[in-house]
Amino acid sequence: MADVAAKDGSQETLVNLIGLVVGTIITPLIGDNQMVIWTLFLIFTCCHLIGLVVGTIITPLIGDNQMVIWTLFLIFTCCHLIANYKAVSVVRMDRLNHARFHIAAQDFLQCGSIPGIPTTNGREPLLMLLLPGGMHVQMGCQFGSVITSSADLHLFNFDADERYLMRLHLTSASASRPTGVISVALHPDISADDFIRLALHAEIVKLCLSVKKLDIASPCQKEMTAVIDFIQTYDGGFGDRMLTKADCQQIVNMSYRCSQRLFPEFLSGLQAKGWLTDAVQFNVDEWRAVWDKQGVDADPTKRR
């Protein structure tokens, strides 16, 4: 919704800017030319009067007919909303938000190609309710959502200098549509590249949870197939028992190595398609934490 508002605001700003530029250009050209001044005045006045006359004629015809009033209101409101929707749809954003990243990453993981800016923007749902998938990624969550004790750090097979930690919480282990939360704790020094890498990691986890096999075109088929096979060892996709904390973390760790190998190719592919990767427009909470393998140095009140 923030992107929709931004696109709509950009449109209005552009219209106001064009009006300002046109006014700045016309004003010195008119100068003291009384003929042009009065001509423009009469044209705009006539347009205003025509609107008043039409309103004056229609108003008594409508009277207190609530049906006509509401019909006209709905017609004009729908026309206004459709016009705004069409206007917002043609705007092409060259930075990644969650929806655009999901489209680009899933195409890359399943087909080996990254869609261009026009294609991705055309496929982006303007209403977040239309976004598919039952797994929610919570970036910048409280540290306690990922680590409950210093011993939990040993479950993570991440690089020592990694700037994020990820934990998978499944609430429903349906093989066709698993639901849950992917919680991500962030380091204060996390960069835009780190955000893209962790988002790719989350997309790999979601893909491995939702499919039974990968197309041959997948660029990381061997590694992701190992994750999928691990999940499929459970009957019906998830088995007679629910995945334990250690099982979920094993999925995260295995997919982490996939993301590490794929990230350079994915990032260069984004840049080749014209995407700006120096910043992202993800919805990120403000919690930050510092940790190490020997223990935890995390201030849950520290915000950035």
Coordinates of N, CA and C in Angstrom, one line a residue, residues 160-241:
A160 N 30.6 -17.0 10.6 CA 30.8 -16.4 11.9 C 30.5 -14.9 11.8
D161 N 30.7 -14.3 10.7 CA 30.5 -12.8 10.6 C 29.1 -12.5 9.9
E162 N 28.2 -13.5 9.9 CA 26.9 -13.2 9.3 C 26.1 -12.2 10.0
R163 N 25.4 -11.3 9.3 CA 24.7 -10.2 9.9 C 23.2 -10.4 10.1
Y164 N 22.8 -11.7 10.0 CA 21.4 -12.0 10.3 C 21.4 -13.5 10.8
L165 N 20.3 -13.8 11.6 CA 20.0 -15.1 12.0 C 18.6 -15.4 11.7
M166 N 18.3 -16.6 11.2 CA 17.0 -17.0 10.7 C 16.4 -18.2 11.5
R167 N 15.2 -18.1 11.8 CA 14.5 -19.2 12.5 C 13.2 -19.5 11.8
L168 N 12.9 -20.8 11.5 CA 11.6 -21.2 10.9 C 10.6 -21.7 11.9
H169 N 9.5 -21.0 12.0 CA 8.4 -21.5 12.9 C 7.2 -21.9 12.0
L170 N 6.9 -23.2 12.0 CA 5.8 -23.7 11.2 C 4.5 -23.8 12.1
T171 N 3.4 -23.2 11.6 CA 2.2 -23.3 12.4 C 1.3 -24.4 11.7
S172 N 1.5 -24.6 10.4 CA 0.7 -25.7 9.8 C 1.6 -26.3 8.8
A173 N 1.8 -27.7 8.8 CA 2.7 -28.4 8.0 C 2.0 -29.1 6.8
S174 N 1.0 -28.4 6.2 CA 0.4 -28.9 5.0 C 1.4 -29.0 3.9
A175 N 1.5 -30.1 3.2 CA 2.4 -30.3 2.2 C 2.1 -29.4 1.0
S176 N 0.8 -29.1 0.8 CA 0.5 -28.2 -0.3 C 0.6 -26.7 0.0
R177 N 0.3 -26.4 1.2 CA 0.4 -24.9 1.6 C 0.8 -24.8 3.1
P178 N 2.1 -25.0 3.3 CA 2.6 -24.8 4.7 C 2.5 -23.3 5.1
T179 N 2.1 -23.1 6.4 CA 2.0 -21.7 6.9 C 2.9 -21.6 8.1
G180 N 3.3 -20.4 8.4 CA 4.2 -20.1 9.5 C 4.9 -18.8 9.3
V181 N 5.9 -18.6 10.1 CA 6.7 -17.4 10.2 C 8.2 -17.7 10.0
I182 N 8.9 -16.9 9.2 CA 10.3 -17.0 9.1 C 10.8 -15.8 9.8
S183 N 11.3 -15.9 11.0 CA 11.8 -14.8 11.8 C 13.3 -14.6 11.6
V184 N 13.6 -13.3 11.4 CA 15.0 -12.9 11.1 C 15.5 -11.8 12.0
A185 N 16.5 -12.2 12.8 CA 17.1 -11.2 13.7 C 18.2 -10.5 12.9
L186 N 18.3 -9.2 13.0 CA 19.3 -8.4 12.2 C 20.4 -7.7 13.1
H187 N 21.6 -7.7 12.5 CA 22.7 -7.0 13.1 C 22.6 -5.5 12.8
P188 N 23.1 -4.6 13.7 CA 23.0 -3.2 13.4 C 23.8 -2.8 12.1
D189 N 24.8 -3.5 11.7 CA 25.6 -3.2 10.5 C 25.1 -3.9 9.2
I190 N 23.9 -4.4 9.2 CA 23.4 -5.0 8.0 C 23.3 -4.1 6.8
S191 N 23.7 -4.6 5.7 CA 23.7 -3.7 4.5 C 22.6 -4.1 3.5
A192 N 22.5 -3.3 2.4 CA 21.5 -3.6 1.4 C 21.7 -5.0 0.8
D193 N 23.0 -5.3 0.5 CA 23.3 -6.6 -0.1 C 22.9 -7.8 0.9
D194 N 23.1 -7.5 2.2 CA 22.7 -8.5 3.2 C 21.2 -8.7 3.2
F195 N 20.5 -7.6 3.0 CA 19.0 -7.7 3.0 C 18.6 -8.6 1.8
I196 N 19.2 -8.3 0.6 CA 18.9 -9.1 -0.6 C 19.2 -10.6 -0.4
R197 N 20.3 -10.8 0.2 CA 20.8 -12.2 0.4 C 19.9 -12.9 1.4
L198 N 19.5 -12.3 2.5 CA 18.6 -13.0 3.5 C 17.2 -13.2 2.9
A199 N 16.8 -12.2 2.0 CA 15.5 -12.4 1.4 C 15.5 -13.5 0.4
L200 N 16.6 -13.7 -0.3 CA 16.8 -14.8 -1.2 C 16.8 -16.1 -0.4
H201 N 17.4 -16.1 0.7 CA 17.5 -17.3 1.6 C 16.0 -17.6 2.0
A202 N 15.2 -16.6 2.4 CA 13.8 -16.9 2.8 C 13.0 -17.4 1.7
E203 N 13.3 -16.9 0.5 CA 12.5 -17.4 -0.7 C 12.9 -18.9 -1.0
I204 N 14.1 -19.3 -0.8 CA 14.5 -20.7 -1.0 C 13.8 -21.6 0.0
V205 N 13.7 -21.1 1.3 CA 13.0 -21.9 2.3 C 11.6 -22.1 1.9
K206 N 10.9 -21.0 1.5 CA 9.5 -21.1 1.1 C 9.3 -22.0 -0.1
L207 N 10.2 -21.9 -1.0 CA 10.1 -22.8 -2.2 C 10.2 -24.2 -1.9
C208 N 11.2 -24.5 -1.1 CA 11.5 -25.9 -0.7 C 10.3 -26.5 0.1
L209 N 9.7 -25.7 0.9 CA 8.5 -26.2 1.7 C 7.3 -26.4 0.9
S210 N 7.2 -25.7 -0.3 CA 5.9 -25.7 -1.1 C 6.0 -26.6 -2.3
V211 N 7.1 -27.2 -2.7 CA 7.2 -28.0 -3.9 C 7.7 -29.4 -3.6
K212 N 7.4 -30.4 -4.4 CA 7.9 -31.7 -4.2 C 9.1 -32.0 -5.1
K213 N 9.3 -31.3 -6.2 CA 10.4 -31.4 -7.1 C 10.6 -30.1 -7.9
L214 N 11.9 -29.9 -8.3 CA 12.2 -28.7 -9.0 C 12.3 -29.0 -10.5
D215 N 12.1 -28.0 -11.3 CA 12.3 -28.1 -12.7 C 13.8 -28.2 -13.0
I216 N 14.1 -28.8 -14.1 CA 15.5 -29.0 -14.4 C 16.3 -27.7 -14.6
A217 N 15.5 -26.6 -14.9 CA 16.1 -25.3 -15.2 C 16.6 -24.6 -13.9
S218 N 16.2 -25.1 -12.8 CA 16.6 -24.4 -11.5 C 18.1 -24.3 -11.4
P219 N 18.7 -23.1 -11.1 CA 20.1 -23.0 -11.1 C 20.8 -23.6 -9.9
C220 N 20.0 -24.0 -8.9 CA 20.6 -24.6 -7.7 C 19.8 -25.9 -7.4
Q221 N 19.5 -26.7 -8.4 CA 18.6 -27.8 -8.3 C 19.2 -28.9 -7.4
K222 N 20.5 -29.2 -7.5 CA 21.1 -30.2 -6.6 C 20.9 -29.9 -5.1
E223 N 21.3 -28.6 -4.7 CA 21.3 -28.3 -3.3 C 19.9 -28.2 -2.8
M224 N 19.0 -27.6 -3.6 CA 17.6 -27.4 -3.1 C 16.9 -28.7 -3.1
T225 N 17.2 -29.6 -4.0 CA 16.6 -31.0 -4.0 C 17.0 -31.7 -2.8
A226 N 18.2 -31.5 -2.2 CA 18.6 -32.1 -1.0 C 17.7 -31.6 0.2
V227 N 17.3 -30.3 0.1 CA 16.4 -29.8 1.2 C 15.1 -30.4 1.0
I228 N 14.6 -30.4 -0.2 CA 13.2 -31.0 -0.5 C 13.2 -32.4 -0.1
D229 N 14.2 -33.2 -0.4 CA 14.2 -34.6 -0.1 C 14.2 -34.8 1.5
F230 N 14.9 -33.9 2.2 CA 14.9 -34.0 3.6 C 13.5 -33.8 4.2
I231 N 12.7 -32.8 3.6 CA 11.4 -32.6 4.0 C 10.5 -33.7 3.6
Q232 N 10.7 -34.3 2.4 CA 9.9 -35.4 1.9 C 10.1 -36.7 2.6
T233 N 11.1 -36.8 3.5 CA 11.3 -38.0 4.3 C 10.2 -38.2 5.3
Y234 N 9.4 -37.1 5.5 CA 8.3 -37.2 6.4 C 7.1 -37.6 5.5
D235 N 6.3 -38.5 6.0 CA 5.1 -39.0 5.2 C 4.2 -37.9 4.8
G236 N 3.8 -37.9 3.5 CA 2.9 -36.8 3.0 C 3.6 -35.5 2.9
G237 N 4.9 -35.5 3.0 CA 5.6 -34.2 2.9 C 6.1 -33.8 4.2
F238 N 5.4 -34.1 5.3 CA 5.9 -33.6 6.6 C 5.8 -34.7 7.7
G239 N 5.2 -35.8 7.3 CA 5.4 -37.0 8.1 C 4.4 -37.2 9.2
D240 N 4.6 -38.3 9.9 CA 3.8 -38.7 11.0 C 3.9 -37.8 12.2
R241 N 5.0 -37.1 12.3 CA 5.2 -36.1 13.4 C 5.6 -34.7 12.8

